[in-house]
Coordinates of C-alpha atoms in Angstrom, one line a residue:
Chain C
X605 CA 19.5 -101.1 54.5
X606 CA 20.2 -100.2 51.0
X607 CA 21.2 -96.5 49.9
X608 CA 17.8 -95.8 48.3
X609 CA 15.9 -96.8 51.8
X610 CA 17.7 -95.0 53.3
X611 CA 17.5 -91.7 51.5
X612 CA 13.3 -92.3 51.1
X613 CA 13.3 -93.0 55.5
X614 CA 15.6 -89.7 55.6
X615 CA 13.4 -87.9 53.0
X616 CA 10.3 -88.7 55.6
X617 CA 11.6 -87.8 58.3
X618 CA 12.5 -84.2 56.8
X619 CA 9.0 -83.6 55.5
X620 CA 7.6 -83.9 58.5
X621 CA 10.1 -81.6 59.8
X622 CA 9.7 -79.2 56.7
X623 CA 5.8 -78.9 57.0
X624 CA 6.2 -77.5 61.0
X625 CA 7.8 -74.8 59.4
X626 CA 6.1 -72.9 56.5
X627 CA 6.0 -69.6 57.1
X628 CA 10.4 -70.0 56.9
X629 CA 9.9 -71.5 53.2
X630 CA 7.2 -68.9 52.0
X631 CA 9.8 -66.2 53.0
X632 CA 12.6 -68.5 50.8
X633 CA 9.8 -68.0 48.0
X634 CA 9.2 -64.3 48.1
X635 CA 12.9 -64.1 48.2
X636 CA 13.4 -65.6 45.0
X637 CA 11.4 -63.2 43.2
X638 CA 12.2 -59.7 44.5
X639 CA 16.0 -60.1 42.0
X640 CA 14.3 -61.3 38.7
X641 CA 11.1 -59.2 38.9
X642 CA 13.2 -55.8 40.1
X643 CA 15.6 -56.8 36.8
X644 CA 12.9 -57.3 34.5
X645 CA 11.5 -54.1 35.2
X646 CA 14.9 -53.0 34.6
X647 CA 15.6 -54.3 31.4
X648 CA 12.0 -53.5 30.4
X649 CA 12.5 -49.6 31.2
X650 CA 15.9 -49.9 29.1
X651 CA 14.4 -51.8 25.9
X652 CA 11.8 -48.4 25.7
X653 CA 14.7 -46.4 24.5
X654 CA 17.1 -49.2 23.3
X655 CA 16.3 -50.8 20.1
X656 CA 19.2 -53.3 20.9
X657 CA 17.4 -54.2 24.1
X658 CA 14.5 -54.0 22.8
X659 CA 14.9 -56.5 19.9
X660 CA 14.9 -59.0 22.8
X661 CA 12.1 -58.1 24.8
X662 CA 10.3 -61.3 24.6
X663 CA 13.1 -63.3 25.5
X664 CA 13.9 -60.9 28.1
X665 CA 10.5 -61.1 29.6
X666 CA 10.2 -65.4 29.6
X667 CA 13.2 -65.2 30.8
X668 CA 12.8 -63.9 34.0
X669 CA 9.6 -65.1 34.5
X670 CA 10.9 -68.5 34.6
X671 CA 14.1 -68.0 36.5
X672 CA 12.7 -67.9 39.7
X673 CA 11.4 -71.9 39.4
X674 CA 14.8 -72.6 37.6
X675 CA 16.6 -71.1 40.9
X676 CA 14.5 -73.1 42.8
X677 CA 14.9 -76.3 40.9
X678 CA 18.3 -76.7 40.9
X679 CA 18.8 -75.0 44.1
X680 CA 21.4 -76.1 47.2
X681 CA 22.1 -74.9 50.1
X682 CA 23.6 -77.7 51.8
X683 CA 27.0 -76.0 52.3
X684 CA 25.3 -73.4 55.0
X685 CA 24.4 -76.2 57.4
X686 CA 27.5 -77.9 56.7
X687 CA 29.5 -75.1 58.0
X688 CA 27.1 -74.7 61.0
X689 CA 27.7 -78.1 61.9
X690 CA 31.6 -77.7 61.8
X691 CA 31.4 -74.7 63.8
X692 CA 29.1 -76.2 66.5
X693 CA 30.7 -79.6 66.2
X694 CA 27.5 -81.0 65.6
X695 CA 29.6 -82.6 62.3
X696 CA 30.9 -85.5 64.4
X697 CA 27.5 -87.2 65.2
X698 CA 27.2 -87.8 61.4
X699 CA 30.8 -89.8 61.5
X700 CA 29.0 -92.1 63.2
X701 CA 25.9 -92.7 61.2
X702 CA 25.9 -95.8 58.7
X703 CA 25.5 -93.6 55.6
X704 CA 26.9 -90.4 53.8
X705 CA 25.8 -86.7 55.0
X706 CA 25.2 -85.8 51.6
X707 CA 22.3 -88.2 51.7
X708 CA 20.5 -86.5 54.4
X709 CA 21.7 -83.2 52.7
X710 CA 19.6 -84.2 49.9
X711 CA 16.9 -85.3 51.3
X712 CA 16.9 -81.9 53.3
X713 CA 16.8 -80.3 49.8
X714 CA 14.0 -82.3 48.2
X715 CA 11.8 -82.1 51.2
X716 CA 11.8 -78.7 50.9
X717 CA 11.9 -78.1 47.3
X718 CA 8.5 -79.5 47.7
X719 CA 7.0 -77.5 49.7
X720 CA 8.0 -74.6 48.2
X721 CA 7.4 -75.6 44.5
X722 CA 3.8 -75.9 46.2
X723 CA 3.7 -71.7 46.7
X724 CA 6.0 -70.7 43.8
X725 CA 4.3 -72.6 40.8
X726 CA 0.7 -71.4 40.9
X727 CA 2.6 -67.9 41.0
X728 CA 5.0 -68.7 37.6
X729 CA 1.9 -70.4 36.1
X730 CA -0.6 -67.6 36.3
X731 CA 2.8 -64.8 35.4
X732 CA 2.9 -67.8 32.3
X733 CA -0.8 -67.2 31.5
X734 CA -1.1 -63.3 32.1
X735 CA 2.0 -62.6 29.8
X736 CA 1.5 -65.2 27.3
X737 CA 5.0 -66.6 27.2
X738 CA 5.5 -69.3 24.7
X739 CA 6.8 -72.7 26.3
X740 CA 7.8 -75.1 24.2
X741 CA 6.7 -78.4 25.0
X742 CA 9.5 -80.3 22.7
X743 CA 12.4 -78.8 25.0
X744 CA 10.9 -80.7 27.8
X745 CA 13.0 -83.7 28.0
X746 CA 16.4 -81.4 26.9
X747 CA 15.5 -79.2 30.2
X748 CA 14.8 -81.8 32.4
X749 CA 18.9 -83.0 31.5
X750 CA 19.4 -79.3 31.9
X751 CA 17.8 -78.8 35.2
X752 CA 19.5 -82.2 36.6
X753 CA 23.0 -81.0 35.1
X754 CA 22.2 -77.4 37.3
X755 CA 21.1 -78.9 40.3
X756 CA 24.1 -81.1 40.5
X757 CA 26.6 -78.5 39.8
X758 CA 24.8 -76.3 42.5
X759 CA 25.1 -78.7 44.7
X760 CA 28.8 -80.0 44.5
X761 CA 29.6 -76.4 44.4
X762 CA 27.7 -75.8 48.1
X763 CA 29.3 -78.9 49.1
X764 CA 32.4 -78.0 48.6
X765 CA 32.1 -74.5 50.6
X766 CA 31.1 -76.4 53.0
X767 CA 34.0 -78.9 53.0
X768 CA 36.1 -75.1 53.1
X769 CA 34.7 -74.9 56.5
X770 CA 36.8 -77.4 57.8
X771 CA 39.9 -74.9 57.3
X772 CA 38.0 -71.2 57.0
X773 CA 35.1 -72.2 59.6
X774 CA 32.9 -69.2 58.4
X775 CA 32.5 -70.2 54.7
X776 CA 29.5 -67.3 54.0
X777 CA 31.7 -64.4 52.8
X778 CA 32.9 -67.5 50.5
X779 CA 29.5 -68.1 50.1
X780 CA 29.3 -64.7 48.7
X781 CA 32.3 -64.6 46.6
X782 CA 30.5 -67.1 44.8
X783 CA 26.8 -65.7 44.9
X784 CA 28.9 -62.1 42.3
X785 CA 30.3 -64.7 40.1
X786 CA 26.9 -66.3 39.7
X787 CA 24.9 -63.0 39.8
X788 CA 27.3 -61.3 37.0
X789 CA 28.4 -64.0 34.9
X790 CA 25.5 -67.0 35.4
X791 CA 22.5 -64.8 34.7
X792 CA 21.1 -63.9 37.2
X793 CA 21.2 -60.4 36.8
X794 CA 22.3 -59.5 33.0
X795 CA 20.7 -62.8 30.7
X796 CA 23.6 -64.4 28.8
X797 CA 22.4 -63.6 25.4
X798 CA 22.9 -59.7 26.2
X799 CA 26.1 -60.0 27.8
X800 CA 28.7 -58.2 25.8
X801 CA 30.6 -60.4 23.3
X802 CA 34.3 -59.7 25.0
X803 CA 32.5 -61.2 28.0
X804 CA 30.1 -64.1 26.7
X805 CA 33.8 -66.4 26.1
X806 CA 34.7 -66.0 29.9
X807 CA 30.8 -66.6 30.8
X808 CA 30.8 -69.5 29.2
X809 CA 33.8 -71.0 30.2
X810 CA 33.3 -70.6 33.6
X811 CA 30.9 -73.0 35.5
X812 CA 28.5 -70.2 36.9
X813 CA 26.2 -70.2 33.9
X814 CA 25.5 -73.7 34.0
X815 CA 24.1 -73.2 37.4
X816 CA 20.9 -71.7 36.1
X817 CA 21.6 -69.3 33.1
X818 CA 21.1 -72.6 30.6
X819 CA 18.6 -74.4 32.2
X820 CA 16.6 -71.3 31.7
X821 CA 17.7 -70.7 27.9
X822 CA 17.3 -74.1 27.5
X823 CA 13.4 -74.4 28.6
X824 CA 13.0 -70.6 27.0
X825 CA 13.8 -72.2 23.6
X826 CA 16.7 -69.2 23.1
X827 CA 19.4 -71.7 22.3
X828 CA 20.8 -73.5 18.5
X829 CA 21.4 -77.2 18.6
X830 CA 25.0 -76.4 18.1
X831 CA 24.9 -74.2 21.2
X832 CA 22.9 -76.4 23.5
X833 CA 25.5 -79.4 22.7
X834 CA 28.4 -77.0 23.7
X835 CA 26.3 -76.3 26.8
X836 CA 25.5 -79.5 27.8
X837 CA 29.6 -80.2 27.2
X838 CA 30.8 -77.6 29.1
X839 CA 28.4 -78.7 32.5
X840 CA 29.8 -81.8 31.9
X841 CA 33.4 -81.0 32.5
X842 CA 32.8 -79.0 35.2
X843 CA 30.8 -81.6 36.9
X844 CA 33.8 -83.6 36.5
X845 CA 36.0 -81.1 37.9
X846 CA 33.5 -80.3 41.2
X847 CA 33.1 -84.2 41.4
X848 CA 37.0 -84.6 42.2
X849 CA 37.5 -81.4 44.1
X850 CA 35.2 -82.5 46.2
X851 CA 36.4 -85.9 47.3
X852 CA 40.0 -84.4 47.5
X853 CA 39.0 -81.9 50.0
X854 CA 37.0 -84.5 52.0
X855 CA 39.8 -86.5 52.6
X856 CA 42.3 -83.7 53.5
X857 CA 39.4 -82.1 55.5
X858 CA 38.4 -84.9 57.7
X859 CA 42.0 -85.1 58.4
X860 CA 41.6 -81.3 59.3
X861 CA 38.4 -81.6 61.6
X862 CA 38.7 -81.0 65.0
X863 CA 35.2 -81.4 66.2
X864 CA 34.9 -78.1 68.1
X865 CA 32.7 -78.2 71.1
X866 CA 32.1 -82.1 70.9
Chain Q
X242 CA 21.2 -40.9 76.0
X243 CA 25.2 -40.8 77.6
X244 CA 24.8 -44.0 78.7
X245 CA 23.3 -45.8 75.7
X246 CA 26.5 -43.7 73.4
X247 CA 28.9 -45.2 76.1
X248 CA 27.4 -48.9 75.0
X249 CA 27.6 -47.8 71.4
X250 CA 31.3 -47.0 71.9
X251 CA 32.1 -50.1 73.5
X252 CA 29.8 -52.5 70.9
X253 CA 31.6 -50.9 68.4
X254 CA 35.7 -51.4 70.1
X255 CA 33.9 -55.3 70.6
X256 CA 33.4 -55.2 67.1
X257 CA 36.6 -54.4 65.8
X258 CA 38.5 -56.8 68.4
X259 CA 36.6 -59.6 66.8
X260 CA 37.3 -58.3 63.2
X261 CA 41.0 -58.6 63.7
X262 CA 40.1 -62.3 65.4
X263 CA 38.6 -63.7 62.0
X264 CA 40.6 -62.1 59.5
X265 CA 40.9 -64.6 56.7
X266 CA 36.7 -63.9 56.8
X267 CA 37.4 -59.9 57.2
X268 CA 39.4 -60.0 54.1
X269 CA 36.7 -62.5 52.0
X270 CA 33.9 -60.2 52.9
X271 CA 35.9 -57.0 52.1
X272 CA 36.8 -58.8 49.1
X273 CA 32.7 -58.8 48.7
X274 CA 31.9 -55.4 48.8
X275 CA 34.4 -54.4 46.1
X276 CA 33.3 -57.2 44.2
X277 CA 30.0 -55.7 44.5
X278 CA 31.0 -52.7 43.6
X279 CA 32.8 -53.2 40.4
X280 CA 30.2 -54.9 39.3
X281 CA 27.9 -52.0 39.7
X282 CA 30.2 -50.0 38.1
X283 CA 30.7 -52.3 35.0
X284 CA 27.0 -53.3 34.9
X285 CA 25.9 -49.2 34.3
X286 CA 28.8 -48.8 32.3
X287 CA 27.8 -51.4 29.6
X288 CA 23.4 -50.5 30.0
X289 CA 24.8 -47.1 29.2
X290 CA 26.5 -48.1 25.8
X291 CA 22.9 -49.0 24.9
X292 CA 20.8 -46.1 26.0
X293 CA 21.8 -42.2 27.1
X294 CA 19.3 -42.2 30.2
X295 CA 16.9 -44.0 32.2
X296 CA 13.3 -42.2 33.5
X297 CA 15.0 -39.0 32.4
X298 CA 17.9 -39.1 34.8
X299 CA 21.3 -39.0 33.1
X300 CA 24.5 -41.8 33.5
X301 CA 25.6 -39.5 36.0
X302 CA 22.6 -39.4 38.4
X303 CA 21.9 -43.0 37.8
X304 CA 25.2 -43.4 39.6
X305 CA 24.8 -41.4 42.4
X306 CA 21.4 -43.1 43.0
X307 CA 23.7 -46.6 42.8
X308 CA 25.7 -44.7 45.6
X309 CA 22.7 -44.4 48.0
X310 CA 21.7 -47.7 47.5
X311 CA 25.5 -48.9 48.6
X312 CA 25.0 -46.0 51.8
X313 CA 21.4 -48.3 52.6
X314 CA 23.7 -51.5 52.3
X315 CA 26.1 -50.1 55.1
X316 CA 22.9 -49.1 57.0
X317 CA 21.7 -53.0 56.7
X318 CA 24.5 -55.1 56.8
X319 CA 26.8 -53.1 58.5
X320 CA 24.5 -51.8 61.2
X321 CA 21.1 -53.6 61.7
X322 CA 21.6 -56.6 60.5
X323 CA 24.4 -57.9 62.8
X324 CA 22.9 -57.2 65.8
X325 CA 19.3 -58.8 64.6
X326 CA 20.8 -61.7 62.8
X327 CA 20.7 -64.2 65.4
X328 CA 17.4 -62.6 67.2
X329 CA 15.0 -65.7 65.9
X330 CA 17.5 -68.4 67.0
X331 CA 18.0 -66.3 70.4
X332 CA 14.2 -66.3 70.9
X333 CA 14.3 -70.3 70.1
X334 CA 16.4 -70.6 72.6
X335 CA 14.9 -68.7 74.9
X336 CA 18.2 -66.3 75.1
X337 CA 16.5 -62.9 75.4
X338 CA 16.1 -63.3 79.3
X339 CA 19.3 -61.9 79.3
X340 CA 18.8 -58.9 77.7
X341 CA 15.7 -58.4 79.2
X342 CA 17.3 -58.0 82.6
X343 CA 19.7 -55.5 82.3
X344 CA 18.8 -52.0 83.3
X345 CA 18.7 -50.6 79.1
X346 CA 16.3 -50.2 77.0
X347 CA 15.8 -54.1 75.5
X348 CA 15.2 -53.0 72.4
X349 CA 17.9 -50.6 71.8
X350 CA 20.2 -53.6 73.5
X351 CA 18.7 -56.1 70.6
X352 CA 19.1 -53.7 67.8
X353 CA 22.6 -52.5 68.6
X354 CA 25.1 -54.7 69.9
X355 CA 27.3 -56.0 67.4
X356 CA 28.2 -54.5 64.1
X357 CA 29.9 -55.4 60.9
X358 CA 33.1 -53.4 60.5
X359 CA 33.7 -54.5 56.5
X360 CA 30.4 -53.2 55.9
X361 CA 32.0 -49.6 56.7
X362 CA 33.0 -50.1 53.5
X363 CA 29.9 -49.7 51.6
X364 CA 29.5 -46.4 53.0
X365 CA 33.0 -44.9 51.4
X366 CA 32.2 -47.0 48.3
X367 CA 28.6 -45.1 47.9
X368 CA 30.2 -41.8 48.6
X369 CA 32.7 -42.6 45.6
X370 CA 30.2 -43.5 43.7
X371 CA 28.3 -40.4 44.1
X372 CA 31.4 -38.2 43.4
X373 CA 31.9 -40.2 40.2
X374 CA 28.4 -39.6 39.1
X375 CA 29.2 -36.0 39.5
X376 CA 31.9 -35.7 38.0
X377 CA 30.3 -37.4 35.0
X378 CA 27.6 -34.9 34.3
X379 CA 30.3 -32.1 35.3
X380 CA 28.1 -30.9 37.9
X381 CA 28.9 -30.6 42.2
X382 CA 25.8 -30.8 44.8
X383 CA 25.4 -27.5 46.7
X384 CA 26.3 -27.4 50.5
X385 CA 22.8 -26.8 51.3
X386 CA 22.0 -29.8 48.8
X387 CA 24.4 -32.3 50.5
X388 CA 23.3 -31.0 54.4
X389 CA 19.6 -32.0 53.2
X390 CA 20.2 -35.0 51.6
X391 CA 21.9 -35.9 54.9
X392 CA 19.0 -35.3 56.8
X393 CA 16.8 -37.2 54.4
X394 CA 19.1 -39.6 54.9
X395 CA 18.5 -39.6 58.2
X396 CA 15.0 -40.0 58.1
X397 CA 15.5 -42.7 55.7
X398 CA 17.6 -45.0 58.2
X399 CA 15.0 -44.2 60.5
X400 CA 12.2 -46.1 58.6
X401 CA 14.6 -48.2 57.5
X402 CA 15.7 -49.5 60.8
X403 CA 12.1 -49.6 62.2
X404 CA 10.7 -51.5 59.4
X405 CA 12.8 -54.0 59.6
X406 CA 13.1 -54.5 63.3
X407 CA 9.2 -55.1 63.1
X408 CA 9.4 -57.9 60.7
X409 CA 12.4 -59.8 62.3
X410 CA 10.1 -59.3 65.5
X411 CA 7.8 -61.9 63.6
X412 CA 10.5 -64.4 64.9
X413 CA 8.8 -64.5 68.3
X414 CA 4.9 -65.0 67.4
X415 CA 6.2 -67.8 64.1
X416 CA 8.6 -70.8 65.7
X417 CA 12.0 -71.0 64.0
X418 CA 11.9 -67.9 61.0
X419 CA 15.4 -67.3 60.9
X420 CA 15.5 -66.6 57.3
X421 CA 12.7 -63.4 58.3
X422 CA 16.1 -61.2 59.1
X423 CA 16.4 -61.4 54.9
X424 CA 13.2 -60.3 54.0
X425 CA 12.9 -56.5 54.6
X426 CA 16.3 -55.2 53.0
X427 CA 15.1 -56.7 49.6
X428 CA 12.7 -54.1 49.6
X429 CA 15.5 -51.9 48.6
X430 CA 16.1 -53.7 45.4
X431 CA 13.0 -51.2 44.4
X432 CA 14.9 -48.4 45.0
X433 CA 17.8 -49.2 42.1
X434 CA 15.4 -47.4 39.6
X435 CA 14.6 -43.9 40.3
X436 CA 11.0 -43.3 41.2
X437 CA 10.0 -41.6 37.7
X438 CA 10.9 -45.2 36.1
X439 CA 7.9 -46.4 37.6
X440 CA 4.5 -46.1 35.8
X441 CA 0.8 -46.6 37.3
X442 CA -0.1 -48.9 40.0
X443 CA 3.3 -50.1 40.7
X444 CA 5.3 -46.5 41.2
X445 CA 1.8 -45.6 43.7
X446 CA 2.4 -48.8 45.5
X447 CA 6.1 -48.4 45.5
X448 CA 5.6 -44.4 46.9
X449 CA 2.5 -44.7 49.5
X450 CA 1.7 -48.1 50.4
X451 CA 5.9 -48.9 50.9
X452 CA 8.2 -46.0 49.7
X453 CA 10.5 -48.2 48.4
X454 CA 10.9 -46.1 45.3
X455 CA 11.9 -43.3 47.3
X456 CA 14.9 -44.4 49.4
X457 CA 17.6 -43.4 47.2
X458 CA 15.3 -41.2 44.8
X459 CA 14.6 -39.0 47.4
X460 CA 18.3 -38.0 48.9
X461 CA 20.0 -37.9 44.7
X462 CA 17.1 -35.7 44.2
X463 CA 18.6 -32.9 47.0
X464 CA 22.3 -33.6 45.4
X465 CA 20.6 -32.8 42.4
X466 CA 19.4 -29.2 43.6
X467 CA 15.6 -31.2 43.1
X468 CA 14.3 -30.5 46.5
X469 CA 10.8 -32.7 46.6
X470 CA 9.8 -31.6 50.1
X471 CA 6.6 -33.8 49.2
X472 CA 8.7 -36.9 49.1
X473 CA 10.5 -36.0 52.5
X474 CA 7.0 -35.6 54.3
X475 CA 6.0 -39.0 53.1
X476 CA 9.4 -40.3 54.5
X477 CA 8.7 -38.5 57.4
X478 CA 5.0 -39.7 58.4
X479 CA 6.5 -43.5 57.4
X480 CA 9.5 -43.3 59.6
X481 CA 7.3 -42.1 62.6
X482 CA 4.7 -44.7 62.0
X483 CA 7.2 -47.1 61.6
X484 CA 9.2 -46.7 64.7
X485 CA 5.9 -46.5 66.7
X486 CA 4.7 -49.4 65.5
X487 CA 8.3 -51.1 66.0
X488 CA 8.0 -49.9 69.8
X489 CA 4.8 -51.6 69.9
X490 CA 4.9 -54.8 68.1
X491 CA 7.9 -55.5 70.3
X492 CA 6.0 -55.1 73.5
X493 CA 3.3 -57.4 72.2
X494 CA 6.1 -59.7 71.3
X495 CA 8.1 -59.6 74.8
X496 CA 4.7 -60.6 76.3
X497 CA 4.5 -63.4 73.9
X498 CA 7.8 -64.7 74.7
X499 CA 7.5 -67.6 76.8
X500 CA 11.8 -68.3 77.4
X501 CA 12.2 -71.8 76.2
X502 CA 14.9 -72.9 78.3
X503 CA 14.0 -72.2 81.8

């Protein structure tokens, strides 16, 4: 069986396990907007006595209208169940099957990225229509790139805090750690462009914005060409850098793996 | 009421033995809340180079309403939450049998068994926030300010605690809604922008339909010498309702529960 079959028969088999659940994934979707919509309201109540602020309301405004289906886009969470099968042992049974876990940790993520695109898009659309935010159709195929340089990041990132399980076993306050870099410097709280300028260097040198923060710029429009190559640059290397890391710490890790409880 | 403080007492010595067992993830998730923290700190600092207030309230107050939003996160994650974390995968596997045998109150037994010693930290970290705010505006609460705002507090946790124990008690009527255990404390995101930033609609929905607005409005208000007795009655009749209606929809669920693995 080649890889692609047997992704699609894995993909199958998670759908039908996703759809007995959807009360679990309409909760996932609230979630995702209760941060943008509470900072939006935020940065809306600043910009009325800001004229700095202000100046970027609109951008302000798409922008976090559209982060919530950018967060889910390029979403992973594949490191949580890693580190749940560590500690339960339940790793081992997957050293046995004929293929990689990341393929069945993709398939996991695409079988339920559908489902819950299904509940957050008619949402986004109608916050799209009611606020009459501009989209601009020609950034399409540029945000597609974006959105598959995001979700790839995300998920070599959750990846490897789940290979850390092999030495930490609980990898959530690690989790965590992560979740303030990404909330701070990728966007998800204060929008790159308003980010102070001592800051916006570090921001962008770091991999957290290319998580979500430039997918979203990206399909906003907000970005130069100049910029967006930098971008695109920048996710690059770090892809590059997550892509190593994380083979080096499956080898040393499996080496590591004790298999508790199996 | 002695005996269920003796099972405090000893949840709480169970708690700090198995602290000082994972202390590599102790130190990560202390590492957390300061992260959090700082952020906060730094976040306010830089909106405030922009603007001189927010609704009315000054860089001071807008800090000590930060500091009882970090006194709500040591209320969730440092007291409710650990206990009712793994309550849906206990129902799924048909682990409350247990607890339903032994001669306490079940519910009390769900809601307070474990808690999260690191999350202490929030508590001292709101507090110094507070103080900070204060000594910003070169102002000091009045003892009969702080004693009040303490009992608001109080009545706060109470609808806090109640609220969410009723939705994670969704677990038992909808199979496998672990993620439900997230869901309530986002409801606190509201509560980051005093009530007077909210206009129309929103800041009626936000005071009498959920009085989100008013969980950290309501106690900086007392500090502040403010004392909205209006707001506290609202609290009041919420938290009552709320822990009735915890008391019931558990009993409905307990009936429901069929244990899965006898």
């Amino acid at each position: 069986m080649n890889t692609w079959k047997k992704f699609t028969t894995t993909l199958k088999a998670e759908m039908q396990n996703i759809f007995m659940y959807p009360g679990m994934i309409l909760i996932w979707v609230i979630d995702m907007f209760f941060s943008p919509l509470v900072m939006l309201l935020v940065w809306t109540k600043i910009g009325q006595t800001s004229a700095s602020v202000g100046d970027w309301s609109t951008q302000i405004t798409s922008y976090y209208i559209l982060l919530p289906i950018i967060i889910l886009l390029t979403g992973a969470w594949n490191g949580y169940f890693f580190t749940r099968k560590i500690q339960t042992g339940e790793f081992s049974t997957y050293l046995l099957k004929p293929y990689s876990h990341l393929i069945g940790d993709l398939a996991n993520n695409f079988s339920e990225k559908v489902l819950k695109i299904a509940f957050l898009l008619p949402i986004t659309i109608t916050c799209i229509i009611v606020l009459d935010i501009s989209t601009p159709i020609k950034n399409l195929p540029l945000t597609f790139l974006a959105l598959s340089l995001g979700f790839i990041l995300n998920f070599l990132q959750s990846t490897l805090i789940g290979y850390a399980a092999f030495w930490l076993i609980d990898t959530s306050g690690l989790d965590n750690l992560v979740d303030i870099g990404e909330f701070t410097l990728g966007g998800r709280l204060v929008p790159f462009f308003l980010l102070p300028s001592f800051i916006k260097p570090a921001a962008a040198a770091l991999p957290f914005r290319y998580f979500r923060a430039f997918p979203t710029e990206v399909l906003a429009g907000s970005l130069t060409g100049p910029e967006t190559i930098i971008g695109f640059t920048a996710g690059c290397i770090w892809l590059l850098v997550f892509t190593l890391s994380c083979g080096l710490l499956w080898k040393r890790g499996l080496k590591k793996y004790s298999a508790v409880g199996g | 009421m002695k005996k269920h403080l003796k099972l405090l007492l000893t949840f709480f010595r169970y708690t700090i033995q198995t602290s000082m067992i994972y202390r590599i993830d102790f130190i990560v998730w202390t590492l957390v809340t300061v992260g959090w923290f700082i952020f906060t700190v730094v976040f306010y600092q830089l909106i405030f180079g922009h603007i001189t207030g927010i609704a009315d309230w000054t860089k001071g107050q807008i800090f000590v309403l930060q500091g009882f939003y970090f006194v709500t996160n040591f209320l969730f994650w440092g007291i409710f939450y650990p206990s009712l974390e793994y309550l849906p995968r206990k129902i799924t596997k048909g682990e409350i049998d247990f607890l339903l045998t032994k001669p306490v109150n079940t519910q009390f037994l769900i809601s307070f068994n474990e808690f999260s010693l690191n999350s202490f930290l929030d508590l001292f970290l709101g507090i110094g926030l507070m103080w900070y705010g204060f000594r910003l505006d070169n102002t000091a609460p009045s003892l009969f300010g702080i004693v009040q705002s303490i009992l608001v507090m109080i009545i706060i946790a109470m609808f806090l605690y109640a609220g969410y124990f009723t939705t994670v008690c969704l677990s038992f009527w909808a199979d496998r809604l672990e993620n439900i255990v997230y869901f309530f404390p986002q409801i606190r995101e509201f509560s980051k922008i005093p009530q007077q930033g909210y206009t129309g609609a929103v800041k009626w929905m936000l005071t009498f339909i959920i009085p989100a607005a008013l969980i950290a409005t309501t106690p900086s208000q007392f500090l502040f010498g403010d004392y909205n007795y209006q707001h506290v009655a609202i609290l009041l009749i919420f938290a009552i309702m709320a822990l009735k209606l915890s008391n019931w929809v558990f009993a409905q669920s307990i009936k429901k529960y069929s244990s899965a693995s006898s």
